CSV table of C-alpha atoms in Angstrom, one decimal:
chain,number,residue,atom,x,y,z
A,1,MET,CA,0.0,0.0,0.0
A,2,ASP,CA,1.3,3.4,-0.9
A,3,GLU,CA,2.4,5.4,2.2
A,4,ASN,CA,0.7,8.4,0.7
A,5,SER,CA,-2.7,6.7,0.6
A,6,LEU,CA,-5.5,5.9,3.1
A,7,ILE,CA,-8.4,3.6,2.5
A,8,TYR,CA,-12.0,4.1,3.8
A,9,GLY,CA,-14.4,1.3,3.1
A,10,LEU,CA,-18.1,1.3,2.6
A,11,GLU,CA,-20.3,-1.7,3.2
A,12,LEU,CA,-22.2,-1.2,0.0
A,13,GLN,CA,-21.4,-0.5,-3.7
A,14,ALA,CA,-20.9,3.1,-4.6
A,15,ARG,CA,-20.3,5.4,-7.5
A,16,ALA,CA,-21.0,9.0,-6.3
A,17,LEU,CA,-18.3,11.2,-4.8
A,18,THR,CA,-17.9,15.0,-4.4
A,19,PRO,CA,-15.7,17.4,-2.4
A,20,GLN,CA,-17.5,19.5,0.2
A,21,TYR,CA,-17.0,22.7,-1.8
A,22,GLY,CA,-18.4,25.1,0.7
A,23,GLU,CA,-15.9,23.9,3.4
A,24,SER,CA,-12.7,26.0,3.4
A,25,ASN,CA,-10.7,24.6,6.3
A,26,GLU,CA,-10.9,20.8,6.4
A,27,VAL,CA,-10.4,18.2,3.6
A,28,CYS,CA,-13.9,16.7,3.3
A,29,PHE,CA,-15.7,14.6,0.8
A,30,PHE,CA,-19.3,13.3,0.4
A,31,ILE,CA,-19.8,9.7,-0.8
A,32,ALA,CA,-23.1,8.0,-1.4
A,33,THR,CA,-23.9,4.3,-2.0
A,34,ASN,CA,-25.5,2.7,-5.0
A,35,SER,CA,-27.2,-0.4,-3.7
A,36,LEU,CA,-30.5,-2.1,-4.5
A,37,LYS,CA,-30.9,-2.8,-0.8
A,38,PRO,CA,-33.6,-0.7,0.9
A,39,THR,CA,-31.3,1.6,2.8
A,40,ASN,CA,-28.6,3.5,1.0
A,41,GLN,CA,-26.1,5.7,2.9
A,42,LEU,CA,-24.4,9.1,2.5
A,43,HIS,CA,-21.0,9.5,4.2
A,44,LEU,CA,-19.3,12.8,5.0
A,45,ILE,CA,-15.7,12.0,5.5
A,46,SER,CA,-13.0,14.4,6.8
A,47,TYR,CA,-9.3,13.6,6.4
A,48,ASP,CA,-6.8,14.7,9.0
A,49,GLU,CA,-3.4,14.8,7.4
A,50,GLU,CA,-1.4,15.2,10.7
A,51,GLN,CA,-3.1,12.2,12.3
A,52,GLY,CA,-3.3,10.2,9.1
A,53,SER,CA,-6.9,9.4,9.9
A,54,ILE,CA,-10.4,9.7,8.4
A,55,GLN,CA,-13.5,10.6,10.5
A,56,SER,CA,-17.0,10.0,9.1
A,57,LYS,CA,-20.6,11.1,9.7
A,58,VAL,CA,-23.2,8.8,8.2
A,59,PHE,CA,-26.7,9.7,7.0
A,60,GLU,CA,-29.5,7.6,5.6
A,61,HIS,CA,-30.3,8.1,1.9
A,62,ALA,CA,-33.8,6.4,1.9
A,63,LEU,CA,-34.8,7.8,-1.4
A,64,GLY,CA,-32.9,5.3,-3.5
A,65,GLU,CA,-29.6,4.2,-5.0
A,66,VAL,CA,-27.4,7.3,-5.7
A,67,TRP,CA,-25.9,7.8,-9.1
A,68,LYS,CA,-24.6,11.4,-8.8
A,69,LEU,CA,-23.7,13.8,-6.0
A,70,ASN,CA,-22.8,17.5,-6.3
A,71,SER,CA,-22.1,19.8,-3.4
A,72,CYS,CA,-23.0,23.5,-3.3
A,73,PRO,CA,-20.0,25.9,-3.5
A,74,HIS,CA,-22.0,28.6,-1.6
A,75,ASN,CA,-23.3,26.5,1.3
A,76,SER,CA,-21.2,23.7,2.9
A,77,ARG,CA,-24.4,22.0,4.2
A,78,LEU,CA,-26.2,21.7,0.9
A,79,LEU,CA,-25.8,19.0,-1.8
A,80,ALA,CA,-27.8,17.6,-4.7
A,81,SER,CA,-28.4,13.9,-5.2
A,82,VAL,CA,-29.6,12.0,-8.3
A,83,TYR,CA,-31.1,8.6,-7.4
A,84,ASN,CA,-33.1,5.8,-9.0
A,85,VAL,CA,-36.8,5.2,-8.2
A,86,GLN,CA,-38.7,2.1,-9.2
A,87,LYS,CA,-42.2,2.9,-10.7
A,88,GLY,CA,-43.8,-0.4,-11.5
A,89,ALA,CA,-41.6,-2.1,-14.1
A,90,GLN,CA,-39.9,1.2,-14.9
A,91,VAL,CA,-36.8,2.7,-13.4
A,92,GLN,CA,-36.7,6.5,-13.2
A,93,ALA,CA,-34.0,8.9,-12.0
A,94,HIS,CA,-35.1,11.7,-9.7
A,95,ALA,CA,-33.2,14.4,-7.8
A,96,ALA,CA,-33.3,15.9,-4.4
A,97,LEU,CA,-31.6,18.7,-2.4
A,98,LEU,CA,-30.2,17.5,0.9
A,99,THR,CA,-29.3,19.8,3.7
A,100,LEU,CA,-27.1,18.8,6.6
A,101,PRO,CA,-28.2,19.8,10.1
A,102,GLU,CA,-26.5,22.9,11.5
A,103,ASP,CA,-24.9,20.9,14.4
A,104,LEU,CA,-23.2,17.7,13.3
A,105,SER,CA,-22.0,16.7,16.8
A,106,LEU,CA,-23.8,13.9,18.7
A,107,PRO,CA,-25.2,14.4,22.2
A,108,ASP,CA,-22.9,13.5,25.0
A,109,GLY,CA,-22.6,9.7,25.7
A,110,GLN,CA,-24.3,8.7,22.4
A,111,GLU,CA,-22.2,6.6,20.0
A,112,LEU,CA,-22.8,6.4,16.3
A,113,LYS,CA,-22.8,2.7,15.4
A,114,SER,CA,-25.9,1.6,13.6
A,115,GLU,CA,-27.8,4.9,13.8
A,116,TYR,CA,-27.8,7.6,11.2
A,117,LEU,CA,-27.5,11.3,11.7
A,118,PRO,CA,-30.7,13.2,10.9
A,119,TRP,CA,-31.0,15.5,7.8
A,120,GLY,CA,-31.7,19.1,8.3
A,121,GLN,CA,-34.0,19.1,5.3
A,122,VAL,CA,-34.7,16.8,2.3
A,123,GLU,CA,-36.4,18.5,-0.7
A,124,VAL,CA,-37.3,16.3,-3.7
A,125,LEU,CA,-37.1,18.4,-6.9
A,126,ASP,CA,-40.0,18.4,-9.3
A,127,THR,CA,-38.4,17.3,-12.6
A,128,GLU,CA,-41.0,14.9,-14.0
A,129,ALA,CA,-42.3,17.5,-16.4
A,130,PHE,CA,-39.0,17.5,-18.2
A,131,GLY,CA,-38.3,13.8,-18.4
A,132,GLU,CA,-37.9,10.5,-16.5
A,133,ARG,CA,-34.1,10.3,-16.1
A,134,VAL,CA,-32.2,13.1,-14.4
A,135,LYS,CA,-28.5,12.9,-15.1
A,136,THR,CA,-27.1,15.7,-12.8
A,137,ILE,CA,-28.1,18.7,-10.8
A,138,GLU,CA,-25.4,21.4,-11.2
A,139,PHE,CA,-25.0,24.4,-8.8
A,140,HIS,CA,-24.1,27.7,-10.6
A,141,PRO,CA,-20.5,28.7,-9.7
A,142,SER,CA,-21.5,32.3,-8.7
A,143,GLN,CA,-25.3,32.5,-8.5
A,144,GLU,CA,-26.4,30.9,-5.3
A,145,GLN,CA,-30.1,30.4,-6.3
A,146,THR,CA,-29.5,29.0,-9.8
A,147,LEU,CA,-29.4,25.3,-10.6
A,148,ALA,CA,-29.1,23.5,-13.9
A,149,CYS,CA,-30.9,20.1,-14.3
A,150,VAL,CA,-29.8,17.7,-17.1
A,151,VAL,CA,-32.7,15.3,-17.7
A,152,ASP,CA,-33.2,13.1,-20.8
A,153,ASN,CA,-32.7,15.3,-23.8
A,154,LYS,CA,-33.2,18.6,-22.0
A,155,VAL,CA,-31.2,21.1,-19.9
A,156,ALA,CA,-33.4,23.1,-17.6
A,157,VAL,CA,-32.3,26.1,-15.5
A,158,MET,CA,-34.0,26.5,-12.1
A,159,GLN,CA,-34.2,29.9,-10.4
A,160,ARG,CA,-34.8,29.0,-6.8
A,161,ALA,CA,-35.5,32.5,-5.6
A,162,GLU,CA,-38.3,32.9,-8.2
A,163,ALA,CA,-39.5,29.3,-8.1
A,164,SER,CA,-39.2,29.2,-11.9
A,165,THR,CA,-37.7,26.7,-14.3
A,166,ARG,CA,-36.9,27.2,-17.9
A,167,VAL,CA,-35.8,24.7,-20.5
A,168,VAL,CA,-32.7,26.2,-22.3
A,169,ALA,CA,-31.8,23.2,-24.5
A,170,ASP,CA,-33.9,20.5,-26.0
A,171,VAL,CA,-32.2,18.0,-28.4
A,172,PRO,CA,-34.8,17.2,-31.0
A,173,VAL,CA,-36.1,13.7,-31.6
A,174,THR,CA,-34.7,12.2,-34.8
A,175,SER,CA,-36.6,9.7,-36.9
A,176,THR,CA,-34.7,6.6,-38.0
A,177,GLY,CA,-36.9,4.6,-40.3
A,178,SER,CA,-40.2,4.1,-38.6
A,179,ALA,CA,-38.9,4.6,-35.1
A,180,LYS,CA,-38.2,8.0,-33.4
A,181,HIS,CA,-34.9,8.0,-31.6
A,182,THR,CA,-33.5,10.4,-29.0
A,183,VAL,CA,-29.9,10.3,-27.8
A,184,PRO,CA,-30.1,11.8,-24.3
A,185,PHE,CA,-27.6,14.1,-22.7
A,186,THR,CA,-24.9,12.2,-20.7
A,187,THR,CA,-24.1,14.9,-18.2
A,188,GLY,CA,-23.3,18.6,-18.1
A,189,LYS,CA,-21.5,21.4,-16.2
A,190,TRP,CA,-21.5,25.2,-15.9
A,191,SER,CA,-18.7,27.0,-17.6
A,192,HIS,CA,-16.4,28.8,-15.2
A,193,HIS,CA,-16.0,31.5,-17.8
A,194,HIS,CA,-18.4,33.4,-20.2
A,195,GLN,CA,-19.8,35.4,-17.3
A,196,GLY,CA,-21.5,32.3,-16.0
A,197,HIS,CA,-24.0,32.4,-19.0
A,198,GLN,CA,-22.9,29.1,-20.6
A,199,PHE,CA,-23.8,25.5,-19.7
A,200,LEU,CA,-21.8,22.7,-21.3
A,201,ALA,CA,-23.6,19.4,-22.1
A,202,LEU,CA,-22.3,16.1,-23.3
A,203,HIS,CA,-24.3,14.3,-25.9
A,204,ASP,CA,-23.2,11.0,-27.3
A,205,CYS,CA,-19.7,11.7,-28.7
A,206,SER,CA,-20.0,15.5,-28.8
A,207,LEU,CA,-20.1,18.5,-26.5
A,208,SER,CA,-22.3,21.6,-26.8
A,209,ALA,CA,-22.3,24.9,-25.0
A,210,TYR,CA,-25.7,26.6,-24.5
A,211,ASP,CA,-26.2,30.2,-23.7
A,212,VAL,CA,-28.7,30.1,-20.9
A,213,ARG,CA,-30.0,33.6,-21.5
A,214,ASP,CA,-31.7,32.3,-24.6
A,215,THR,CA,-33.5,29.1,-25.6
A,216,GLN,CA,-31.9,26.6,-28.0
A,217,HIS,CA,-28.9,29.0,-28.4
A,218,CYS,CA,-25.9,26.7,-29.0
A,219,ALA,CA,-22.9,29.1,-28.5
A,220,TRP,CA,-20.3,26.6,-29.7
A,221,SER,CA,-19.9,22.8,-30.0
A,222,ILE,CA,-17.2,20.2,-30.5
A,223,SER,CA,-18.5,17.4,-32.7
A,224,ASP,CA,-17.0,14.0,-32.3
A,225,ALA,CA,-14.8,15.0,-29.4
A,226,HIS,CA,-14.3,11.3,-28.9
A,227,SER,CA,-14.8,8.3,-31.2
A,228,GLN,CA,-17.1,6.8,-28.6
A,229,MET,CA,-19.3,8.3,-25.9
A,230,VAL,CA,-18.0,11.2,-23.9
A,231,ARG,CA,-18.3,10.4,-20.2
A,232,ASP,CA,-17.1,13.5,-18.3
A,233,LEU,CA,-15.8,17.0,-18.7
A,234,ASP,CA,-14.2,19.7,-16.5
A,235,CYS,CA,-13.4,23.4,-17.2
A,236,ASN,CA,-10.0,24.8,-16.4
A,237,PRO,CA,-10.8,27.4,-13.8
A,238,ASN,CA,-7.6,29.3,-14.5
A,239,LYS,CA,-7.5,29.5,-18.3
A,240,GLN,CA,-10.2,30.8,-20.5
A,241,CYS,CA,-11.8,28.5,-23.0
A,242,HIS,CA,-9.9,25.4,-21.9
A,243,LEU,CA,-11.7,22.2,-20.9
A,244,VAL,CA,-10.9,18.5,-20.5
A,245,THR,CA,-13.0,15.5,-21.6
A,246,GLY,CA,-12.8,11.8,-21.1
A,247,GLY,CA,-14.6,9.1,-23.1
A,248,ASP,CA,-15.2,5.4,-23.8
A,249,ASP,CA,-12.3,5.4,-26.3
A,250,GLY,CA,-9.9,5.7,-23.3
A,251,TYR,CA,-8.7,9.1,-24.3
A,252,LEU,CA,-8.2,12.2,-22.1
A,253,ARG,CA,-8.4,15.3,-24.3
A,254,ILE,CA,-8.0,19.0,-23.5
A,255,TRP,CA,-9.7,21.5,-25.8
A,256,ASP,CA,-9.7,25.2,-26.6
A,257,CYS,CA,-13.3,25.9,-27.4
A,258,ARG,CA,-12.1,28.6,-29.9
A,259,MET,CA,-10.4,25.8,-32.0
A,260,PRO,CA,-12.9,22.9,-31.8
A,261,LYS,CA,-11.6,20.9,-34.7
A,262,ALA,CA,-8.8,19.2,-32.7
A,263,PRO,CA,-7.7,18.9,-29.1
A,264,VAL,CA,-4.7,20.9,-27.9
A,265,PHE,CA,-3.5,18.0,-25.8
A,266,GLU,CA,-4.4,14.3,-25.6
A,267,ARG,CA,-3.3,11.1,-23.9
A,268,SER,CA,-4.5,7.5,-24.2
A,269,ASP,CA,-3.0,5.9,-21.1
A,270,HIS,CA,-6.2,4.3,-19.9
A,271,SER,CA,-7.1,0.8,-21.2
A,272,HIS,CA,-10.9,1.2,-20.8
A,273,TRP,CA,-13.6,3.8,-20.5
A,274,VAL,CA,-12.6,7.1,-18.8
A,275,TRP,CA,-15.3,8.0,-16.2
A,276,SER,CA,-13.9,11.1,-14.6
A,277,VAL,CA,-11.5,13.9,-15.5
A,278,ARG,CA,-10.5,16.9,-13.3
A,279,PHE,CA,-8.2,19.8,-13.5
A,280,ASN,CA,-6.4,20.7,-10.3
A,281,THR,CA,-7.9,24.0,-9.4
A,282,PHE,CA,-4.6,25.4,-7.9
A,283,HIS,CA,-2.1,23.9,-10.4
A,284,ASP,CA,-4.0,23.2,-13.6
A,285,GLN,CA,-1.0,21.5,-15.2
A,286,LEU,CA,-2.1,18.5,-13.1
A,287,VAL,CA,-5.0,16.5,-14.4
A,288,LEU,CA,-6.7,13.6,-12.6
A,289,SER,CA,-8.6,10.8,-14.5
A,290,SER,CA,-10.2,7.6,-13.4
A,291,SER,CA,-11.4,4.6,-15.4
A,292,SER,CA,-13.1,1.2,-15.4
A,293,ASP,CA,-9.5,-0.2,-15.9
A,294,CYS,CA,-9.4,0.2,-12.1
A,295,LYS,CA,-6.8,2.9,-12.2
A,296,VAL,CA,-6.5,6.6,-11.3
A,297,LEU,CA,-3.9,8.5,-13.4
A,298,LEU,CA,-2.1,11.7,-12.6
A,299,THR,CA,-1.2,13.4,-15.9
A,300,CYS,CA,0.8,16.6,-16.6
A,301,ALA,CA,-0.5,18.9,-19.3
A,302,GLY,CA,1.9,21.7,-18.5
A,303,SER,CA,2.3,22.9,-22.1
A,304,VAL,CA,-1.3,24.0,-22.3
A,305,SER,CA,-1.8,25.1,-18.7
A,306,SER,CA,-2.2,28.6,-17.2
A,307,GLU,CA,1.1,28.1,-15.4
A,308,THR,CA,2.9,28.1,-18.8
A,309,GLN,CA,1.4,31.5,-19.5
A,310,ALA,CA,2.4,32.7,-16.0
A,311,GLN,CA,5.9,31.5,-16.6
A,312,ALA,CA,6.1,33.3,-19.9
A,313,GLY,CA,4.8,36.4,-18.2
A,314,LEU,CA,7.5,36.1,-15.5
A,315,ASP,CA,10.3,35.7,-18.0
A,316,GLY,CA,9.1,38.8,-19.7
A,317,ALA,CA,8.9,40.7,-16.4
A,318,HIS,CA,12.5,40.0,-15.7
A,319,PHE,CA,13.5,41.8,-18.8
A,320,GLY,CA,10.7,44.4,-18.9
A,321,GLY,CA,10.6,45.3,-15.2
A,322,GLY,CA,7.0,44.0,-14.8
A,323,GLU,CA,5.5,42.9,-11.5
A,324,THR,CA,6.8,39.7,-10.0
A,325,GLU,CA,4.6,37.0,-8.7
A,326,GLU,CA,4.9,33.5,-7.1
A,327,ARG,CA,6.8,31.3,-9.4
A,328,HIS,CA,5.7,27.7,-10.1
A,329,LYS,CA,7.7,25.3,-12.2
A,330,VAL,CA,5.9,23.6,-15.2
A,331,LEU,CA,6.6,19.9,-15.4
A,332,SER,CA,7.1,18.0,-18.6
A,333,ASP,CA,3.9,16.7,-20.4
A,334,GLY,CA,2.9,13.1,-19.9
A,335,LEU,CA,1.8,10.5,-17.4
A,336,LEU,CA,3.3,11.3,-13.9
A,337,GLN,CA,1.8,8.5,-11.7
A,338,THR,CA,-0.5,5.5,-11.9
A,339,PHE,CA,-2.5,4.8,-8.7
A,340,ASP,CA,-3.6,1.2,-8.9
A,341,GLN,CA,-4.9,0.4,-5.4
A,342,HIS,CA,-8.5,-0.1,-6.6
A,343,GLU,CA,-9.8,-3.5,-7.6
A,344,ASP,CA,-13.0,-2.4,-9.4
A,345,SER,CA,-14.1,0.3,-11.8
A,346,VAL,CA,-13.1,3.8,-10.5
A,347,TYR,CA,-16.1,6.0,-11.3
A,348,CYS,CA,-15.0,9.2,-9.5
A,349,ALA,CA,-11.7,10.9,-8.7
A,350,GLU,CA,-11.9,14.4,-7.2
A,351,TRP,CA,-9.4,16.9,-6.0
A,352,SER,CA,-9.7,18.4,-2.5
A,353,ASN,CA,-10.9,22.0,-2.8
A,354,VAL,CA,-8.8,22.9,0.3
A,355,ASP,CA,-5.5,21.2,-0.2
A,356,PRO,CA,-4.1,21.2,-3.8
A,357,TRP,CA,-2.0,18.0,-3.2
A,358,ILE,CA,-4.8,15.7,-2.0
A,359,PHE,CA,-7.5,13.8,-3.9
A,360,ALA,CA,-10.0,11.1,-3.3
A,361,SER,CA,-11.1,8.2,-5.6
A,362,LEU,CA,-14.0,5.9,-5.4
A,363,SER,CA,-14.4,2.4,-6.9
A,364,TYR,CA,-17.7,0.5,-7.4
A,365,ASP,CA,-16.9,-2.0,-4.6
A,366,GLY,CA,-17.2,0.9,-2.1
A,367,ARG,CA,-13.5,1.6,-1.6
A,368,VAL,CA,-12.6,5.2,-1.1
A,369,ILE,CA,-8.9,6.0,-1.3
A,370,ILE,CA,-7.4,9.4,-0.1
A,371,SER,CA,-4.2,9.9,-2.0
A,372,LYS,CA,-1.5,12.6,-2.4
A,373,VAL,CA,0.5,14.0,-5.3
A,374,PRO,CA,3.9,12.3,-4.9
A,375,LYS,CA,6.3,14.6,-3.1
A,376,GLN,CA,8.8,14.6,-6.0
A,377,TYR,CA,6.3,16.4,-8.3
A,378,LYS,CA,5.0,18.6,-5.5
A,379,TYR,CA,8.4,19.9,-4.7
A,380,GLN,CA,9.3,20.3,-8.4
A,381,ILE,CA,6.3,22.5,-8.9
A,382,ILE,CA,6.6,24.7,-5.8
A,383,PHE,CA,10.4,25.1,-5.5
């Protein structure tokens, strides 16, 4: 076992993991189980680096098996859950907003063994008018009351303060022979740029960006971003127009949306479907990916990172007398490290939003591993 890693095991299968984005001091992650058993669970885990330990708080997720979790960047107690519901012979995917209680501590003398902590509030979202299978609920990065819901072939924007919902994207039904066929959206995310007006949606092998101020306004798109289905995307928070995608073809690709015909960076180090791709928000030359090949990979894309731009600016400043800023070294492009402690498909890998050198990964067998960027790369970047 890698000395930089720590394992936390769930009793049930799981495929949903998210950092606790509203938390600014402790390294915390939410994990939810994906079991057909009556009671699913949601775990809030906190990692103590000094002690080398993980503490957890466990809640009951009685609504159903959880397929997707997102935490609110504006409120550390709020998260969105997408879960399955059995309706007769049909399985539907619904969504709910879950609020933690204000006080997470237990009364004196009470031990948490088989009992669950109570929720502060559980609000099931009304999405049935838009479709039967919700894929994700995405919190807007800067507007606290705005949510985006990806459901079937639609993207709906919910304004919580006004209790209004508006469909901003609706992929038309196409006829193939006598049958009508719709390819639903896979997932989606708010763009960190474009003044918060664009929502990025994955659709089969392609990616489309919709301007949410209008209806059916596709601002730009990348057709055939992958040769097979695109599974995940992430925006580079530090560099305009750059995003990363991962797909069933095993590729990780970084795109500049102004030049959609070809990626500016790509790697094919995974041997199966890529389920998760994430830029490091502090050092975006570091990219994390996970796959059903049971591996988590740490890749350097330094040549297309914001840190390359910053380095160029620094070099110019030395000659031109410009302002100096903190200097970070850019590593060489390529695969830095393979993390292979998982024994099942790794559906999620997420950076900590508090510590730039820590990340968590989750495999379907319920194994959560807290890992660190190897010291050799950390020290090369910061010294």
